Short mmCIF file of C-alpha atoms in Angstrom, two decimals:
data_model
loop_
_atom_site.label_atom_id
_atom_site.label_comp_id
_atom_site.label_asym_id
_atom_site.label_seq_id
_atom_site.Cartn_x
_atom_site.Cartn_y
_atom_site.Cartn_z
CA MET A 1 92.12 92.95 96.58
CA LYS A 2 92.40 96.66 95.81
CA LEU A 3 95.14 98.62 97.58
CA VAL A 4 94.98 102.41 97.89
CA ILE A 5 98.29 104.05 98.84
CA THR A 6 98.32 107.69 99.90
CA GLY A 7 101.58 109.59 99.79
CA ALA A 8 102.77 107.24 97.06
CA THR A 9 105.75 109.42 96.13
CA GLY A 10 107.10 109.54 99.69
CA PHE A 11 109.97 107.52 101.13
CA VAL A 12 107.80 104.70 102.48
CA GLY A 13 105.02 105.08 99.90
CA ARG A 14 107.34 104.45 96.95
CA GLU A 15 108.54 101.19 98.49
CA VAL A 16 104.99 100.06 99.26
CA VAL A 17 104.05 100.71 95.63
CA ARG A 18 107.10 98.80 94.37
CA GLN A 19 106.43 95.72 96.46
CA SER A 20 102.66 95.74 96.02
CA LEU A 21 103.02 95.20 92.27
CA ALA A 22 104.49 91.76 92.97
CA ARG A 23 101.91 90.63 95.54
CA PRO A 24 99.49 88.17 93.89
CA GLU A 25 96.81 88.89 96.52
CA ILE A 26 96.63 92.49 95.27
CA THR A 27 94.85 92.88 91.94
CA SER A 28 94.73 96.67 91.76
CA VAL A 29 97.02 99.38 93.14
CA VAL A 30 95.76 102.97 93.27
CA ALA A 31 98.62 105.34 94.08
CA LEU A 32 97.54 108.75 95.37
CA ALA A 33 99.94 111.67 95.54
CA ARG A 34 100.16 115.38 94.98
CA SER A 35 102.91 114.98 92.38
CA PRO A 36 102.85 112.50 89.48
CA VAL A 37 103.55 108.87 90.37
CA SER A 38 106.03 107.16 88.07
CA ILE A 39 106.05 103.45 87.31
CA PRO A 40 109.14 101.96 89.00
CA ALA A 41 111.99 101.09 86.65
CA PRO A 42 111.83 97.42 85.57
CA GLU A 43 115.24 96.64 87.03
CA THR A 44 114.08 97.80 90.48
CA LEU A 45 110.94 95.66 90.61
CA PRO A 46 110.66 92.36 92.49
CA PRO A 47 110.19 89.14 90.51
CA GLY A 48 106.64 88.70 89.28
CA ALA A 49 105.76 92.40 89.44
CA ASP A 50 102.86 93.45 87.23
CA THR A 51 102.90 97.17 86.46
CA SER A 52 99.52 96.95 84.72
CA LYS A 53 97.95 96.84 88.21
CA LEU A 54 99.11 100.39 88.96
CA ARG A 55 96.86 103.39 88.55
CA ALA A 56 98.28 106.77 89.55
CA VAL A 57 95.86 109.46 90.70
CA LYS A 58 96.76 113.01 91.70
CA ILE A 59 95.12 114.18 94.92
CA ALA A 60 93.93 117.37 93.21
CA ASP A 61 91.64 115.26 91.01
CA TYR A 62 89.52 114.14 93.97
CA ALA A 63 86.34 116.18 94.36
CA GLU A 64 85.76 114.73 97.82
CA TYR A 65 88.56 116.81 99.26
CA SER A 66 88.25 120.53 99.89
CA GLU A 67 90.29 122.89 97.73
CA ASP A 68 92.62 123.60 100.66
CA VAL A 69 93.32 119.92 101.26
CA ARG A 70 93.77 119.23 97.55
CA ARG A 71 96.61 121.73 97.46
CA GLU A 72 98.52 119.91 100.17
CA THR A 73 100.46 116.69 100.38
CA VAL A 74 99.00 113.90 102.51
CA ALA A 75 101.71 113.92 105.17
CA ILE A 76 104.34 116.11 106.77
CA THR A 77 107.20 114.41 108.56
CA PRO A 78 108.45 115.67 111.94
CA ALA A 79 111.54 117.24 110.36
CA LYS A 80 109.56 119.01 107.63
CA SER A 81 106.90 120.22 110.07
CA ARG A 82 109.33 122.81 111.46
CA GLY A 83 109.22 124.68 108.17
CA TYR A 84 105.42 124.97 107.96
CA ASP A 85 102.83 127.13 109.68
CA TRP A 86 101.14 125.08 112.41
CA GLU A 87 97.69 125.36 110.83
CA VAL A 88 99.11 123.91 107.61
CA VAL A 89 100.68 121.03 109.54
CA LYS A 90 97.37 120.36 111.31
CA ARG A 91 95.40 120.45 108.08
CA VAL A 92 97.76 118.11 106.25
CA CYS A 93 98.52 115.61 109.04
CA HIS A 94 95.13 115.56 110.75
CA THR A 95 92.24 117.02 108.78
CA SER A 96 93.14 115.55 105.39
CA THR A 97 93.81 112.11 106.91
CA LEU A 98 90.31 111.98 108.38
CA ALA A 99 88.76 113.44 105.22
CA GLY A 100 90.54 110.82 103.15
CA LEU A 101 89.36 108.00 105.41
CA ALA A 102 85.77 109.22 105.20
CA ALA A 103 85.94 109.62 101.42
CA LEU A 104 87.26 106.09 100.96
CA CYS A 105 84.56 104.63 103.22
CA GLU A 106 81.81 106.60 101.50
CA ALA A 107 82.93 105.14 98.16
CA GLY A 108 81.59 101.76 99.31
CA PRO A 109 84.72 99.58 99.40
CA ALA A 110 84.61 95.81 99.82
CA GLN A 111 84.54 94.64 103.42
CA PRO A 112 86.52 94.33 105.50
CA PHE A 113 88.00 97.69 104.61
CA ARG A 114 91.39 97.94 106.32
CA PHE A 115 92.95 101.35 106.95
CA LEU A 116 96.57 101.34 108.07
CA TYR A 117 97.66 104.76 109.28
CA ALA A 118 101.41 105.36 109.05
CA SER A 119 102.22 107.25 112.23
CA GLY A 120 105.36 107.20 114.37
CA SER A 121 106.60 105.76 117.64
CA ALA A 122 106.64 109.20 119.27
CA ALA A 123 102.96 109.95 118.56
CA GLU A 124 101.14 110.29 121.89
CA ARG A 125 97.48 109.32 122.14
CA ASP A 126 97.07 110.51 125.73
CA GLN A 127 96.36 114.20 125.21
CA THR A 128 97.00 114.97 128.90
CA LYS A 129 100.69 114.16 128.53
CA LYS A 130 103.48 116.37 127.22
CA PRO A 131 105.90 114.34 125.09
CA ARG A 132 109.58 115.21 125.23
CA PHE A 133 110.02 115.07 121.44
CA MET A 134 108.21 117.82 119.50
CA PRO A 135 105.23 117.76 121.91
CA GLN A 136 102.73 119.66 119.78
CA TYR A 137 103.39 117.53 116.71
CA SER A 138 103.47 114.26 118.67
CA LEU A 139 100.13 115.03 120.33
CA LEU A 140 98.61 115.94 116.97
CA ARG A 141 99.66 112.64 115.42
CA GLY A 142 98.39 110.79 118.49
CA GLU A 143 95.02 112.52 118.31
CA THR A 144 94.83 111.62 114.63
CA GLU A 145 95.31 107.98 115.64
CA ASN A 146 92.52 108.36 118.20
CA GLN A 147 90.07 109.73 115.67
CA VAL A 148 90.97 107.19 112.98
CA LEU A 149 90.26 104.39 115.47
CA ALA A 150 87.05 106.07 116.63
CA TYR A 151 85.84 106.37 113.04
CA ALA A 152 86.51 102.68 112.43
CA ALA A 153 84.71 101.69 115.63
CA ALA A 154 81.64 103.64 114.53
CA HIS A 155 81.45 102.09 111.06
CA ASP A 156 80.73 98.43 110.40
CA GLY A 157 83.25 96.62 108.23
CA VAL A 158 86.04 99.14 108.83
CA GLU A 159 89.24 97.96 110.53
CA ALA A 160 91.90 100.49 111.47
CA CYS A 161 95.40 100.28 112.87
CA ALA A 162 98.34 102.63 113.39
CA ALA A 163 101.83 101.56 112.36
CA LYS A 164 104.30 103.38 114.61
CA PRO A 165 107.87 102.82 113.38
CA GLY A 166 110.88 104.46 114.94
CA LEU A 167 113.88 105.20 112.73
CA ILE A 168 113.32 104.08 109.12
CA LEU A 169 116.52 103.19 107.28
CA ALA A 170 117.01 103.36 103.52
CA GLY A 171 118.56 99.90 103.35
CA GLY A 172 121.17 97.55 104.70
CA GLY A 173 124.90 97.98 105.07
CA ALA A 174 127.31 98.15 107.96
CA LEU A 175 127.09 101.93 108.33
CA ARG A 176 123.31 101.95 108.50
CA ALA A 177 123.33 99.02 110.91
CA ALA A 178 125.72 100.92 113.16
CA LEU A 179 123.54 104.02 112.96
CA GLY A 180 120.48 101.98 113.85
CA SER A 181 122.24 100.47 116.86
CA LEU A 182 123.29 103.93 118.03
CA VAL A 183 119.76 105.30 117.74
CA TYR A 184 118.36 102.32 119.65
CA TRP A 185 120.96 102.74 122.39
CA VAL A 186 120.27 106.47 122.73
CA SER A 187 116.49 106.59 122.26
CA GLY A 188 115.19 103.05 122.62
CA MET A 189 113.58 103.24 119.16
CA ARG A 190 114.02 100.09 117.09
CA PRO A 191 115.21 100.92 113.56
CA ILE A 192 113.73 99.16 110.55
CA ALA A 193 114.69 99.11 106.87
CA VAL A 194 112.11 100.69 104.58
CA THR A 195 111.95 97.45 102.57
CA ASP A 196 111.04 95.50 105.71
CA LEU A 197 108.53 98.11 106.85
CA ALA A 198 106.74 98.09 103.50
CA ARG A 199 106.61 94.29 103.47
CA VAL A 200 105.13 94.14 106.98
CA MET A 201 102.57 96.84 106.18
CA LEU A 202 101.43 94.94 103.10
CA ASP A 203 101.19 91.68 105.06
CA GLN A 204 99.03 93.39 107.66
CA VAL A 205 96.54 94.92 105.23
CA ILE A 206 96.30 91.68 103.24
CA HIS A 207 95.94 89.20 106.10
CA GLY A 208 94.55 91.40 108.88
CA PHE A 209 96.07 93.35 111.72
CA GLU A 210 97.90 91.24 114.28
CA ARG A 211 97.44 93.89 116.94
CA GLU A 212 96.79 97.60 117.37
CA PRO A 213 98.94 99.60 117.48
CA LEU A 214 101.89 98.10 115.66
CA MET A 215 104.77 99.61 117.61
CA ASP A 216 108.36 99.81 116.39
CA GLY A 217 109.25 96.58 118.19
CA ASP A 218 106.25 94.78 116.67
CA LEU A 219 107.23 95.88 113.17
CA VAL A 220 110.83 94.70 113.62
CA ARG A 221 109.63 91.38 115.03
CA LEU A 222 107.18 90.79 112.20
CA ALA A 223 109.85 91.63 109.65
CA ALA A 224 112.17 89.05 111.20
CA GLU A 225 109.44 86.39 111.43
CA LYS A 226 108.39 86.77 107.82
CA GLY A 227 111.75 87.67 106.34
CA GLU A 228 112.51 86.83 102.78
#
């Protein structure tokens, strides 16, 4: 199985790359990013990791993307979006996602081709609503989910799903556990460690999507059910 990871230098992307190298079901890992992707240090890799499976590709090398999209990263987080012009945010979070999906499908991948879109629990698909948290950004991410799913429905052999985590934690520890509990108590979002999130995402693309969407509670549950 070939795995293509976009945003491979990001917080979640790096962990997905790290774990994917140890998954025997995955024979090839293509890591896409705007900046160079480094091979993880040997001491950080899981047992059985095979770094020869990794191929790093800079987004700017892809002719399928427009020049504007090639200059951008493949995602902007809610916090970072405040520092960008809205048209830039829309191009990066929406337009380039759909362009990337189309480019991958047009390349003739093996079927089923599974596309897991990393979104967020606050993304709102119902465009008639006004979310409380960063409404413009949340609606944009929700509409991106809508169009990703519509594209999959219109193309045979394409399966799509949105993973919608809440707070993503860097790791374990009492302090982080306490922070996660506080966030859940205040917002209702279920926190998840980035290691658990990456593992669940890999399980889903390898074995098939359990459901759509994968909400924060689903991701936490799946991590607990298939814990190491």
